[in-house]
Coordinates of C-alpha atoms and ligand atoms in Angstrom, one line a residue:
X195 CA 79.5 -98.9 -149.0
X196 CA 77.1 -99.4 -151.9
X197 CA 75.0 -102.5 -151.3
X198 CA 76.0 -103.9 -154.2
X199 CA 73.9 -106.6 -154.9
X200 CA 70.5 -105.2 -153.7
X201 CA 68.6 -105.4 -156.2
X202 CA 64.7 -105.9 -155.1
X203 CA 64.0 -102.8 -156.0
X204 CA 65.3 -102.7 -159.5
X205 CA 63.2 -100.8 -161.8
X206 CA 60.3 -101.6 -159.8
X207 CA 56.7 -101.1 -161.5
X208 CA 54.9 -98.9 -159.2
X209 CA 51.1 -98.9 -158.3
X210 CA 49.8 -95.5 -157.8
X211 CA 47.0 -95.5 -155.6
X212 CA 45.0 -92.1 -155.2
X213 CA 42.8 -92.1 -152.2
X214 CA 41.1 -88.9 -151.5
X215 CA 41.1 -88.1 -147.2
X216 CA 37.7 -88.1 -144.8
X217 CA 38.1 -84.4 -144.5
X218 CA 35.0 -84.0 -143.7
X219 CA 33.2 -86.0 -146.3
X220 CA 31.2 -88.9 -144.6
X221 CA 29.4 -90.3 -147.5
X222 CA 30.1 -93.1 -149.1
X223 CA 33.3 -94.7 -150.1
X224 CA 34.3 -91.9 -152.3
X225 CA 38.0 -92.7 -152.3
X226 CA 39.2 -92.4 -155.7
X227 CA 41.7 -95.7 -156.9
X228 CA 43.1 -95.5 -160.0
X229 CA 46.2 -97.5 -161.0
X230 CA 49.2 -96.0 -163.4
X231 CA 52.8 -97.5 -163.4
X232 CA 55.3 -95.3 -162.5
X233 CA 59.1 -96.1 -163.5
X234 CA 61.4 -96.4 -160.8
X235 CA 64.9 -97.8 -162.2
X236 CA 66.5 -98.6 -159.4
X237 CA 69.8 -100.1 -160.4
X238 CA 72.3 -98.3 -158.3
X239 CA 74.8 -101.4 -158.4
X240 CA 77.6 -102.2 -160.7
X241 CA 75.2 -104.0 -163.2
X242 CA 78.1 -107.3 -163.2
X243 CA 77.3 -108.1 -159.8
X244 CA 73.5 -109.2 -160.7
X245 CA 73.1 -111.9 -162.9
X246 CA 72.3 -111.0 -165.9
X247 CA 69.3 -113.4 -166.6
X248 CA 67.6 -111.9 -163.3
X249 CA 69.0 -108.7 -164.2
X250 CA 66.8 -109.4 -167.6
X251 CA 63.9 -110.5 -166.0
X252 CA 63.4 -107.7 -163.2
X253 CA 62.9 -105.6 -166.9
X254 CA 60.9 -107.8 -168.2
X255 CA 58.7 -108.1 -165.1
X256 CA 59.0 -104.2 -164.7
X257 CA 57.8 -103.7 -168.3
X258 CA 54.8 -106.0 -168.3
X259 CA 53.6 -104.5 -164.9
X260 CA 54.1 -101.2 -166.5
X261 CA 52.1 -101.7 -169.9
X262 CA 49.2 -103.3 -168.3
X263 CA 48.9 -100.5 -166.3
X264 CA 49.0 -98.0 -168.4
X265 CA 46.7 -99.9 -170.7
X266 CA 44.0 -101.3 -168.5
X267 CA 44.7 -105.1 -168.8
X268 CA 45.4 -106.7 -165.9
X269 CA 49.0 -107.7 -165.2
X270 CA 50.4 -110.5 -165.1
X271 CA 50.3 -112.3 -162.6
X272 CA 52.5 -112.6 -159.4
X273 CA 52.8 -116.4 -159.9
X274 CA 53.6 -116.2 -163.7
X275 CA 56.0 -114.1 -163.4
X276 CA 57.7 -115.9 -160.7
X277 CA 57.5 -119.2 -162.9
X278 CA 59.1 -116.9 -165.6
X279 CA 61.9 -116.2 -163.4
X280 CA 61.9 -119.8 -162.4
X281 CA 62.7 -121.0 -165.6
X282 CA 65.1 -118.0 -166.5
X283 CA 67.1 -119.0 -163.8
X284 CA 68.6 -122.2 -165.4
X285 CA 71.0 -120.7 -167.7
X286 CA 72.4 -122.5 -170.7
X287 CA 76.3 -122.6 -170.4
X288 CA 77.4 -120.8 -173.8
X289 CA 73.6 -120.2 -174.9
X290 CA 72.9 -123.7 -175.4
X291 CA 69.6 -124.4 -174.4
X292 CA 68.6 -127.6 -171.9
X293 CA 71.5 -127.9 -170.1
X294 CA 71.1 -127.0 -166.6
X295 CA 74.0 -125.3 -165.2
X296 CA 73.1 -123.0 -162.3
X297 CA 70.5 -121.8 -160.1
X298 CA 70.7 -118.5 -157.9
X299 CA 68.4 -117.7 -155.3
X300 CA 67.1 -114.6 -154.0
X301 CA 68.1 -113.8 -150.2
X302 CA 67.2 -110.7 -148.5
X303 CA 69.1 -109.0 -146.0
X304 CA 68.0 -106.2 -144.3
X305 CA 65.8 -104.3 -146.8
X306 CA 68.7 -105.5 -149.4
X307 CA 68.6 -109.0 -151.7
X308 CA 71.8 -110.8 -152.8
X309 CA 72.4 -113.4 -154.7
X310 CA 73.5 -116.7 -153.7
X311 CA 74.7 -119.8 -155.7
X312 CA 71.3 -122.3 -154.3
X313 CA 73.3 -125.1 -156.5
X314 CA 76.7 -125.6 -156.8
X315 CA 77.9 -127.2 -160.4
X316 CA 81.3 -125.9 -160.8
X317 CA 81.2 -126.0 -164.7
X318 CA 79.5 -123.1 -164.5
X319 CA 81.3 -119.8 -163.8
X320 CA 78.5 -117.3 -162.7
X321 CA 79.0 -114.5 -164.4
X322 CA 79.8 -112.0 -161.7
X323 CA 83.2 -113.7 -160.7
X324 CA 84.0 -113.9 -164.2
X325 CA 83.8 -110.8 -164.5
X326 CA 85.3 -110.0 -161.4
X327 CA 83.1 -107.2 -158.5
X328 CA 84.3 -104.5 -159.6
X329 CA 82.2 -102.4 -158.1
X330 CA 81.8 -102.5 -154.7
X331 CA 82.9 -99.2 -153.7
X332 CA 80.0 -96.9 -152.9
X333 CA 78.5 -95.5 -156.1
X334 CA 80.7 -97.3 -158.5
X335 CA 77.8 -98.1 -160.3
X336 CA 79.5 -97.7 -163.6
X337 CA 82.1 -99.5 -162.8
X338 CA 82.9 -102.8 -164.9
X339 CA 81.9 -103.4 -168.4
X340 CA 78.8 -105.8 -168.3
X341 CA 78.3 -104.8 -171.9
X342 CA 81.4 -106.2 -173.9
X343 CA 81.0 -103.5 -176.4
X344 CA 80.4 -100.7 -173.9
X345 CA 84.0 -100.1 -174.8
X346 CA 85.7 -100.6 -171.1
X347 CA 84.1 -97.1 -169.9
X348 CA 84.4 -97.5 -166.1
X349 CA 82.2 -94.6 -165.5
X350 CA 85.0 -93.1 -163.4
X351 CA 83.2 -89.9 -163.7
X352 CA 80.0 -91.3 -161.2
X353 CA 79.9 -90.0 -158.1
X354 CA 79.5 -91.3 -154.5
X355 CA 75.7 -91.2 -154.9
X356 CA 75.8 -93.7 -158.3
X357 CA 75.2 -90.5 -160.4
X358 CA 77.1 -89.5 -163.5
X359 CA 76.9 -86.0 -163.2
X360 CA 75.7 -83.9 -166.9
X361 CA 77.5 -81.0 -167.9
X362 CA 76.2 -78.1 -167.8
X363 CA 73.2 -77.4 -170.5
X364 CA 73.8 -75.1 -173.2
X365 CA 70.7 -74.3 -173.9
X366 CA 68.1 -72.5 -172.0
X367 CA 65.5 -73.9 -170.0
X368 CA 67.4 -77.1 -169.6
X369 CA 68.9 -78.7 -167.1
X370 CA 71.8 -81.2 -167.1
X371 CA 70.6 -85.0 -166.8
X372 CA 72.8 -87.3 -165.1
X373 CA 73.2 -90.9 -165.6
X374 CA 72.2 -93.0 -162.8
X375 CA 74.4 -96.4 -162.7
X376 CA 74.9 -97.9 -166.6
X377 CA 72.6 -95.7 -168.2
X378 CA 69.9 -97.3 -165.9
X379 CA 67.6 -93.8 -164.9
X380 CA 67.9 -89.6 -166.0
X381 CA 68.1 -87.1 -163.5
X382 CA 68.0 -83.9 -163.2
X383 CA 68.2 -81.7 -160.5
X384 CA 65.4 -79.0 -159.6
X385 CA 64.6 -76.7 -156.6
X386 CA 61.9 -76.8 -154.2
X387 CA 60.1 -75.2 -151.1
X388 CA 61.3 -71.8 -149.6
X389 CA 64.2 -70.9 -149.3
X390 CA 64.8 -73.1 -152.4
X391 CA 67.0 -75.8 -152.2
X392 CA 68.1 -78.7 -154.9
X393 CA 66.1 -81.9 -155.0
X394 CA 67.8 -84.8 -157.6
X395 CA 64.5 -86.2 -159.8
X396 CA 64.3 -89.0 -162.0
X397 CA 62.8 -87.2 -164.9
X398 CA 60.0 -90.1 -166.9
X399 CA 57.8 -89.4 -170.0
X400 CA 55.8 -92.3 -169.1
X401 CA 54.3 -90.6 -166.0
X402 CA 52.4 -87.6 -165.0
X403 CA 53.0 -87.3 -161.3
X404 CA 55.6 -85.2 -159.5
X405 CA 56.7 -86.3 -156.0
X406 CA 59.4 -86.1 -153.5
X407 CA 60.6 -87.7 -149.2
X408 CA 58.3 -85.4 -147.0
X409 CA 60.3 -84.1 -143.4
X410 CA 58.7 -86.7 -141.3
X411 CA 59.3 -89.1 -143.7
X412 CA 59.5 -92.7 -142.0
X413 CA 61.4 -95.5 -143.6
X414 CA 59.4 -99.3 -143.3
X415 CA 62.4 -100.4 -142.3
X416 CA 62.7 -98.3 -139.0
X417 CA 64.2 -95.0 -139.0
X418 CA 63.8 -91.9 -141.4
X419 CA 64.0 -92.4 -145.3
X420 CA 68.2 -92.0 -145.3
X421 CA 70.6 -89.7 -147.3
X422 CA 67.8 -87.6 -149.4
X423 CA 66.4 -84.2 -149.3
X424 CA 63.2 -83.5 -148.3
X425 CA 60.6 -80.8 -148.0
X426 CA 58.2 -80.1 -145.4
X427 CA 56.8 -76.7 -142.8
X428 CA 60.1 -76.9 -141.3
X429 CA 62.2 -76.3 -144.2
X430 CA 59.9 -74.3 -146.5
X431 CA 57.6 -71.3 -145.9
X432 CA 55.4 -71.6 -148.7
X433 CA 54.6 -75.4 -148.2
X434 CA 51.1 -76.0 -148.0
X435 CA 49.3 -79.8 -147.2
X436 CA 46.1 -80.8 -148.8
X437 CA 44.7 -82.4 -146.6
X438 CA 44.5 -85.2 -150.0
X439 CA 46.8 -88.2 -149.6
X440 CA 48.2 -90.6 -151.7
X441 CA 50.3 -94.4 -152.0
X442 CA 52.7 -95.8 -154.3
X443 CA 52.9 -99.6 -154.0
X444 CA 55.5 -101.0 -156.5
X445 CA 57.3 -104.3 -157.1
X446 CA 58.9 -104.7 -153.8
X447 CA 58.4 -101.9 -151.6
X448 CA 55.9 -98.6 -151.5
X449 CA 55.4 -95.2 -150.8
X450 CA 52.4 -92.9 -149.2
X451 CA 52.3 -89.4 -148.5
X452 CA 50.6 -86.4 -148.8
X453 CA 49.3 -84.2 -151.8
X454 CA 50.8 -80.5 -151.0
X455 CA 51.7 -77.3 -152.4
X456 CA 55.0 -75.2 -152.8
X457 CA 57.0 -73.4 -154.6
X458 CA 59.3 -75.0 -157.6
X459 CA 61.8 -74.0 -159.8
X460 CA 62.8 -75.9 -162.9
X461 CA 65.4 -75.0 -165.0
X462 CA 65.3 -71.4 -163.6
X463 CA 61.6 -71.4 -164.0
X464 CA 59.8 -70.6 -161.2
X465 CA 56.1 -72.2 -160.2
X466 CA 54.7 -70.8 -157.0
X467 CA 52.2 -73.1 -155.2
X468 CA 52.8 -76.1 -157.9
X469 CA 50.7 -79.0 -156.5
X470 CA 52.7 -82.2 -156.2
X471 CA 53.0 -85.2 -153.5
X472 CA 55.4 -85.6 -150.6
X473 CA 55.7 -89.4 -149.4
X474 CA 55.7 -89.5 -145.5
X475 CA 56.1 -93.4 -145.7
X476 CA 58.7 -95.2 -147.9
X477 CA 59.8 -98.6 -148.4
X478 CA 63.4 -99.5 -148.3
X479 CA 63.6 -99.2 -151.3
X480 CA 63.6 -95.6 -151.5
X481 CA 64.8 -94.6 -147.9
X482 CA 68.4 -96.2 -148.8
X483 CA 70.8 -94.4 -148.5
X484 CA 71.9 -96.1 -152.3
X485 CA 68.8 -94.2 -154.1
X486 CA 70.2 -91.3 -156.1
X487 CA 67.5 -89.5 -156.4
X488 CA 65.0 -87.5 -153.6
X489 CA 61.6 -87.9 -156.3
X490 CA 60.4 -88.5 -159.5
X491 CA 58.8 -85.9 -162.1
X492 CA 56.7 -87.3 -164.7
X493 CA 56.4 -85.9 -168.3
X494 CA 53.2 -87.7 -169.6
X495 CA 50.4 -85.4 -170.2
X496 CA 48.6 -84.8 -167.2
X497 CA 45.0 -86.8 -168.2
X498 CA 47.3 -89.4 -167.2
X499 CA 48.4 -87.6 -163.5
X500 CA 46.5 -89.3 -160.0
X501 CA 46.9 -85.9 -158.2
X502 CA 44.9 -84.9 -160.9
X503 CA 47.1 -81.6 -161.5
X504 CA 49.3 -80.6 -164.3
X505 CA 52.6 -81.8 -165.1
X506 CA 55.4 -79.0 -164.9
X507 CA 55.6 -78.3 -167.8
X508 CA 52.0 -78.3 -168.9
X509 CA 51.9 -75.7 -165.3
X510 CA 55.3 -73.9 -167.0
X511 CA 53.3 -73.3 -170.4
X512 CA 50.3 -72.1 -168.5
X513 CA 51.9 -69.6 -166.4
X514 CA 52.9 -68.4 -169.8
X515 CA 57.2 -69.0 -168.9
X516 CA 57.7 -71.7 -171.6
X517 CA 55.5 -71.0 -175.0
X518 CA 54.3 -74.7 -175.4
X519 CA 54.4 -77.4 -172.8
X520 CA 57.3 -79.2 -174.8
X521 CA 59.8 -81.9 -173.3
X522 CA 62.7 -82.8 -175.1
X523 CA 65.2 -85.0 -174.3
X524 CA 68.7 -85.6 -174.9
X525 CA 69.0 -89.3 -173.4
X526 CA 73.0 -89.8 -172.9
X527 CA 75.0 -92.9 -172.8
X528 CA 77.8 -93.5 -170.0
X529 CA 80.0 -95.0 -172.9
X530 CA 80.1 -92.4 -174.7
X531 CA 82.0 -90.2 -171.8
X532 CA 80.8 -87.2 -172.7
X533 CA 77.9 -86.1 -170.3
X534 CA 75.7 -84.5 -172.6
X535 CA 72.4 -85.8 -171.6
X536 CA 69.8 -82.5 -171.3
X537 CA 66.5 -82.2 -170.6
X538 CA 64.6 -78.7 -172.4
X539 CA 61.3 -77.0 -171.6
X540 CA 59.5 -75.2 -173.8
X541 CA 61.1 -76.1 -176.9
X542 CA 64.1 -78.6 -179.0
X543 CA 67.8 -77.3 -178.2
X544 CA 69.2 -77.3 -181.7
X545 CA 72.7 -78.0 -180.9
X546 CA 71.6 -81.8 -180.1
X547 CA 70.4 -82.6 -183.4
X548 CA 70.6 -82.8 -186.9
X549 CA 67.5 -80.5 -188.3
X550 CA 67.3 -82.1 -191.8
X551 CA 66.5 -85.6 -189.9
X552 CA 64.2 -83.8 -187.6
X553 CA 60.5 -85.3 -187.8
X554 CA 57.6 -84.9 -186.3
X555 CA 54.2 -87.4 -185.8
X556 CA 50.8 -87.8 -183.8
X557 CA 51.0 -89.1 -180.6
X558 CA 48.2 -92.0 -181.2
X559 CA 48.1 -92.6 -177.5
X560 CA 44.6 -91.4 -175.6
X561 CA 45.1 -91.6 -172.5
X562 CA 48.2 -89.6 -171.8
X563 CA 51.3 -91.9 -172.6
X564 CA 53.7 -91.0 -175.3
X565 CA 53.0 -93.4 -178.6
X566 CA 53.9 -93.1 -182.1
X567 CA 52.7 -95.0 -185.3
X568 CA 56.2 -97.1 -185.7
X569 CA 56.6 -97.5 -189.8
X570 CA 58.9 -100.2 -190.2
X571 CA 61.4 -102.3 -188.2
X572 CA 65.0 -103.4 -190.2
X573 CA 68.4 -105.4 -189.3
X574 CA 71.3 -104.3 -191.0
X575 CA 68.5 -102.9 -194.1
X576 CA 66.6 -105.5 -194.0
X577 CA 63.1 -105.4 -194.2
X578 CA 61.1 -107.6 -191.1
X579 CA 58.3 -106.8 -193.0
X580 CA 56.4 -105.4 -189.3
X581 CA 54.1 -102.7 -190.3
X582 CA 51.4 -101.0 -188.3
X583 CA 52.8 -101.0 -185.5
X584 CA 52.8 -97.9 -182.5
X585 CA 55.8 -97.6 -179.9
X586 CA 55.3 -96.3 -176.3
X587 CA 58.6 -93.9 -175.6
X588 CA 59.6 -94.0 -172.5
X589 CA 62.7 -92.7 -171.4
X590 CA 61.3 -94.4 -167.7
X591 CA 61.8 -97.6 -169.2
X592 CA 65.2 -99.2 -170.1
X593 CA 64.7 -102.0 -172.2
X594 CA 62.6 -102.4 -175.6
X595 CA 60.0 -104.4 -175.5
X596 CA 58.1 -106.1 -178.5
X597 CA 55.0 -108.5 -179.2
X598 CA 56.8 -111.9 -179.0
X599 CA 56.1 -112.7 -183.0
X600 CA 58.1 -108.9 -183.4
X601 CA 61.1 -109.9 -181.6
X602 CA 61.6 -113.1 -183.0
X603 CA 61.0 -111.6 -186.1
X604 CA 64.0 -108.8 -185.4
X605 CA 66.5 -111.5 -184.1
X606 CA 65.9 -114.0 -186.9
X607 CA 67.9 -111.2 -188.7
X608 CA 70.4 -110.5 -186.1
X609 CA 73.3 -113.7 -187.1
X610 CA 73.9 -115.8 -184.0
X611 CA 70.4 -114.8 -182.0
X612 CA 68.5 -117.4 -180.2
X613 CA 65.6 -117.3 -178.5
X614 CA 65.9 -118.4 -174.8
X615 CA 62.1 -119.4 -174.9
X616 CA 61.4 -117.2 -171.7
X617 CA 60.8 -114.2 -173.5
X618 CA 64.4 -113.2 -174.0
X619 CA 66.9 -113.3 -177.0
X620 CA 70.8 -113.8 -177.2
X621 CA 73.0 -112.2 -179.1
X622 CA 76.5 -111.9 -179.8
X623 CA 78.3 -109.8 -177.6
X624 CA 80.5 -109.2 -181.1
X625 CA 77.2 -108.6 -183.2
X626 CA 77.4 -105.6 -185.5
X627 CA 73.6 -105.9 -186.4
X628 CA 72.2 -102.1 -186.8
X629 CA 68.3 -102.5 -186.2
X630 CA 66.8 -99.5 -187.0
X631 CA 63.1 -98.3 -185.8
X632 CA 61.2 -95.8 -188.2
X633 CA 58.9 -93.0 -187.1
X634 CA 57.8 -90.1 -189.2
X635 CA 59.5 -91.5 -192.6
X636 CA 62.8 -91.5 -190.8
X637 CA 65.0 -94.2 -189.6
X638 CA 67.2 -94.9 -186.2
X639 CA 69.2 -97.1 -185.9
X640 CA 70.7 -98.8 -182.2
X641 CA 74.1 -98.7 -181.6
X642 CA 75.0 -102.4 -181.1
X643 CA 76.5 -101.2 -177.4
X644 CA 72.9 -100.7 -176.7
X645 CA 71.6 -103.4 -178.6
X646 CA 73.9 -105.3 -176.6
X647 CA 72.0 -105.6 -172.6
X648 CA 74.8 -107.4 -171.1
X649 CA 76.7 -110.8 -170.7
X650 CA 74.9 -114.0 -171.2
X651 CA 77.8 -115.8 -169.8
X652 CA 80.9 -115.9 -168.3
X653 CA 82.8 -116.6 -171.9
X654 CA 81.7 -112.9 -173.4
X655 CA 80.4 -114.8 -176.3
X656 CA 77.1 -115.0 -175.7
X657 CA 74.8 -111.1 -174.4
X658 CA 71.6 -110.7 -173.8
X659 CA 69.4 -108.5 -176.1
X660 CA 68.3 -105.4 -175.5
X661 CA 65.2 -106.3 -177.4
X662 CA 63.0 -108.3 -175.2
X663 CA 59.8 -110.0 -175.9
X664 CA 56.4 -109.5 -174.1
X665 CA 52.4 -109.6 -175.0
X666 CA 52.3 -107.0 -172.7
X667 CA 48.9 -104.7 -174.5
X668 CA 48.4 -105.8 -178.1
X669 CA 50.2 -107.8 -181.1
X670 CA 51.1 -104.4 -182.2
X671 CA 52.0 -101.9 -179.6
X672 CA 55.9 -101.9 -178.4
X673 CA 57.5 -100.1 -175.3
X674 CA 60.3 -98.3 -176.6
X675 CA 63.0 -97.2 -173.6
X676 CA 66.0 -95.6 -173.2
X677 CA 68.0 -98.9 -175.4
X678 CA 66.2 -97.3 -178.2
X679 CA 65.9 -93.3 -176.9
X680 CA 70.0 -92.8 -176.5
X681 CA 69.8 -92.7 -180.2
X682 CA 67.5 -90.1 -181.2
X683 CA 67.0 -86.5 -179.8
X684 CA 63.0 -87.1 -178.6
X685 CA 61.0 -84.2 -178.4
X686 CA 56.8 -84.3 -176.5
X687 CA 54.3 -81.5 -177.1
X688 CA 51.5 -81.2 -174.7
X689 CA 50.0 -78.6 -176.8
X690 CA 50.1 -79.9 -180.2
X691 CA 50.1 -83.2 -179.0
X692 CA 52.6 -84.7 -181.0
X693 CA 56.3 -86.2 -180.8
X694 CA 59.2 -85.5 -182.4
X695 CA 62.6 -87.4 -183.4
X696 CA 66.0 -86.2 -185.1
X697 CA 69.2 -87.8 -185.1
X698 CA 72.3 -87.1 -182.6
X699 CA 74.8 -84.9 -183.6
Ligands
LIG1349 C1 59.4 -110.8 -161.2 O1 58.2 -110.7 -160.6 C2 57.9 -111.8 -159.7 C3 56.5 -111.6 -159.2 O2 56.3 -110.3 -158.6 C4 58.9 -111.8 -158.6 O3 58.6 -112.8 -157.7 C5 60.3 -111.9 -159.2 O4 61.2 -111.9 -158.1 C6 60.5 -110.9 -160.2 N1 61.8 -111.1 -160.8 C7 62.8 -110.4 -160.6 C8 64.0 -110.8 -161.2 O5 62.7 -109.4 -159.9
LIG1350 C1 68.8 -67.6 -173.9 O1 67.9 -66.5 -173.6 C2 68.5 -65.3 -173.7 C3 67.5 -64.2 -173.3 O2 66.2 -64.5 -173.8 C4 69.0 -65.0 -175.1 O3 69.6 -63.8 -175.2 C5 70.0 -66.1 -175.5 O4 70.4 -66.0 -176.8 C6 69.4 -67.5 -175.3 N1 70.4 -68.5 -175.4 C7 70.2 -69.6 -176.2 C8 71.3 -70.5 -176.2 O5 69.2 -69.8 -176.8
LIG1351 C1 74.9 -88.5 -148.5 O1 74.8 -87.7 -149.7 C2 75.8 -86.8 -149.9 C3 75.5 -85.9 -151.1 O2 75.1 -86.8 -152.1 C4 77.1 -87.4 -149.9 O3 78.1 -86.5 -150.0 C5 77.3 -88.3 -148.7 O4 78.5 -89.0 -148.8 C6 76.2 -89.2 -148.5 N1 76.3 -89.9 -147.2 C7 76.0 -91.2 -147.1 C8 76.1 -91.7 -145.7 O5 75.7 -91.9 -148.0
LIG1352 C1 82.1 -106.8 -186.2 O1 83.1 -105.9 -186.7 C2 84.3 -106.0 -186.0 C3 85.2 -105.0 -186.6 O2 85.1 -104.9 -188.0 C4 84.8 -107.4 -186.2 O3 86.1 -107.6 -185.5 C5 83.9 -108.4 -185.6 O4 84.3 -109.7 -185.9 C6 82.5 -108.2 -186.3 N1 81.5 -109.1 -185.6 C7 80.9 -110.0 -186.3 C8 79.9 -110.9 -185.5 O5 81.1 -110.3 -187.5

């Protein structure tokens, strides 16, 4: 039985903390501690069980970590965030604003939080009995439309772990990526250690580290780090330890391990002695059982990487197996049904894309993130008039995430949007506004079902955007997730340093 309503770990921000071991080495306090975000979505419950303002916020608060981080500003902090949620947590009834209708409260439970009603005012139907728990079986994580226009898909296909699985990539050097939950993380499955055997990775372009549960892995919570797969001396012959270490600390729980090497195979391509990390410690919040996936690969170019080692593919192009160290990414959408998401090494797969919409741009970022100059924001072909702005894309992150002037300047053209005050927007879960992002000269629009995060409320009126607001780096710089990249084929070059969009077929 799925837990359905943990949530803690929810796209949890992750500090990456690189210490290097004594081994030897008595001077000084030469440990190394550099910070990057990684992105752990970690929705593996039906998405209507989780209020949707709290569901909205754990982005939010998951995105601003994330930025900072990656930028060198310091976060926000712990307390303002907490007021943020504070606030978030009165929720108009029917979007209008000032009227106090409910409060939940966070109440953990074994490594797991739930949500209670803290205040009982019965003109307010939360909106998980509205919409009825649909999704309590284990790994019914698609279950229940939160997203009105998601077009009823129950995700029928996910499996027991929460994972929609891909079909099978046409193209080579791909691999399949599944869905996990409502379109929430991408994962793909590689193999590790020797004899090789399959490991389930959240695949992230805003990240440069690869890690996976070591064999003596220990879960905080007392007990070994549940239903994963994990690598270690006793179940591979080529793995090698360090003797380097590192720790993840993220939102609500962390991770700390050891900096090995072994033998990996990604998308038939094989990388002998590939140095990686293996976490011998983990939070609950990745020894549940619930977590659908054993590690996490980032795709960020490796300046960027705290074992200080090359990405895989950036190791795939150097062992000469892949002619550039390209990513591309076919981001797929659980509405849609059709299980098409991909990930490709080494080059585009042209059957994802339409080649005459097919542009390419400087990635502007310098220190190792994915960023691209951002021409022009419309609604519907209108004009916002936002120029000079640069977008982060991060298939790690699900939400968009704009300067607070940018997104108010986006919904004031988006009929029926209001501004919660807190950072969020409403929309109507009936919108049909097309906002369209332009890189390279071209234009892509968002499918309102993306557009459209998920209920406001219990009427189905009123949805919460998918465009959030948050001064997270600059007035100008925008993180651009999966909301946005499930409607372009996005392509990264290590080696020309570039990016690259086309339209879906
Ligand atoms: C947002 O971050 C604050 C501070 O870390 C935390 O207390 C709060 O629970 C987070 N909100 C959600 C919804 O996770
Ligand atoms: C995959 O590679 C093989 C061998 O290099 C080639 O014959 C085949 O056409 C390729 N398939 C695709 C879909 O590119
Ligand atoms: C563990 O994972 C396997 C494979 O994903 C699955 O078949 C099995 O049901 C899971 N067991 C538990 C207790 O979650
Ligand atoms: C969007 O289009 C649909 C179908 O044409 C229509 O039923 C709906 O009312 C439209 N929504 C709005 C907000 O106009």
């Amino acid at each position: 039985m799925q837990l359905a309503l943990s949530f803690s770990a929810l796209l949890a921000s992750v500090l990456f903390v690189l210490s290097a071991t004594d081994s030897g080495v008595q001077a000084a306090p030469a440990k190394r501690a550099r910070t990057v975000t990684l992105p752990l979505t970690r929705l593996h419950q039906n998405r209507g069980d989780v209020h949707p303002q709290v569901l909205l916020q754990q982005h939010i608060n998951r995105s601003q970590r994330r930025i900072a981080r990656m930028r060198g500003v310091a976060p926000p902090s712990k307390r303002e965030l907490e007021q943020n949620l504070a606030k978030r947590l009165y929720i108009p009834a029917g979007g209008r604003p000032g009227k106090v209708q409910k409060r939940f409260n966070r109440v953990g439970t074994k490594g797991s939080v739930s949500l209670v009603e803290e205040d009982d005012d019965a003109k307010f139907e939360p909106f998980a009995k509205a919409a009825g728990r649909k999704g309590k079986g284990k790994g019914k994580a698609g279950t229940a439309g939160a997203n009105s226009n998601a077009g009823g898909n129950s995700g029928a296909a996910a499996s027991a772990s929460g994972l929609t699985p891909a079909n099978a990539p046409t193209a080579n050097n791909s691999l399949g990526l599944a869905i996990e939950a409502q379109d929430v993380g991408y994962i793909a499955t590689i193999q590790m250690g020797t004899p090789p055997r399959d490991f389930n990775i959240l695949m992230d372009s805003g990240s440069a580290d690869l890690w996976v549960g070591a064999e003596n892995c220990q879960s905080e919570s007392g007990g070994d780090c549940g239903n994963h797969t994990f690598l270690g001396p006793q179940s591979s012959s080529t793995f090698t330890d360090t003797n380097k270490q590192f720790q993840v600390t993220y939102g609500t729980g962390n991770v700390q391990g050891d900096i090995i090497q072994d033998n990996i195979v990604v998308a038939g391509l094989a990388l002998n002695a590939h140095t990686f990390g293996v976490a011998t410690a983990e939070s609950v919040d990745f020894s549940s059982d619930s977590v659908p996936f054993d590690g996490l690969m980032g795709l960020a170019q490796s300046t960027l990487s705290e074992q200080g080692v090359l990405t895989p593919v950036e190791a795939l192009a150097q062992a000469g197996l892949i002619g550039d160290a390209i990513t591309s990414y076919k981001i797929s959408r659980l509405a849609d049904n059709k299980n098409d998401g991909e990930i490709t090494f080494g080059g585009l797969d042209p059957t994802k894309f339409d080649a005459s919409t097919l542009v390419t741009f400087d990635n502007v970022a310098t220190d190792g993130f994915w960023e691209g100059a951002m021409d022009g924001v419309t609604v519907d072909g209108q004009d916002t008039g936002l120029q000079g702005r640069s977008a982060i894309l991060d298939t790690g992150t699900t939400l968009i995430v704009a300067p607070p002037a940018d997104a108010t300047a986006v919904h004031q053209l988006i009929d029926g949007a209001q501004d919660d005050g807190q950072g969020g927007f409403t929309i109507p879960c009936n919108t049909n506004a097309s906002v369209a992002l332009s890189f390279g000269g071209q234009e892509f629009a968002i499918d309102t079902r993306d557009l459209v995060f998920a209920q406001a409320d219990a009427t189905g009126t009123n949805c919460v955007s998918g465009i959030s607001s948050g001064q997270i780096v600059d007035d100008v710089t925008w993180l651009v997730g999966d909301v946005f990249l499930k409607n372009a084929y996005y392509s990264t070059d290590v080696t020309k340093n570039q990016i690259s969009l086309a339209k879906l077929v």
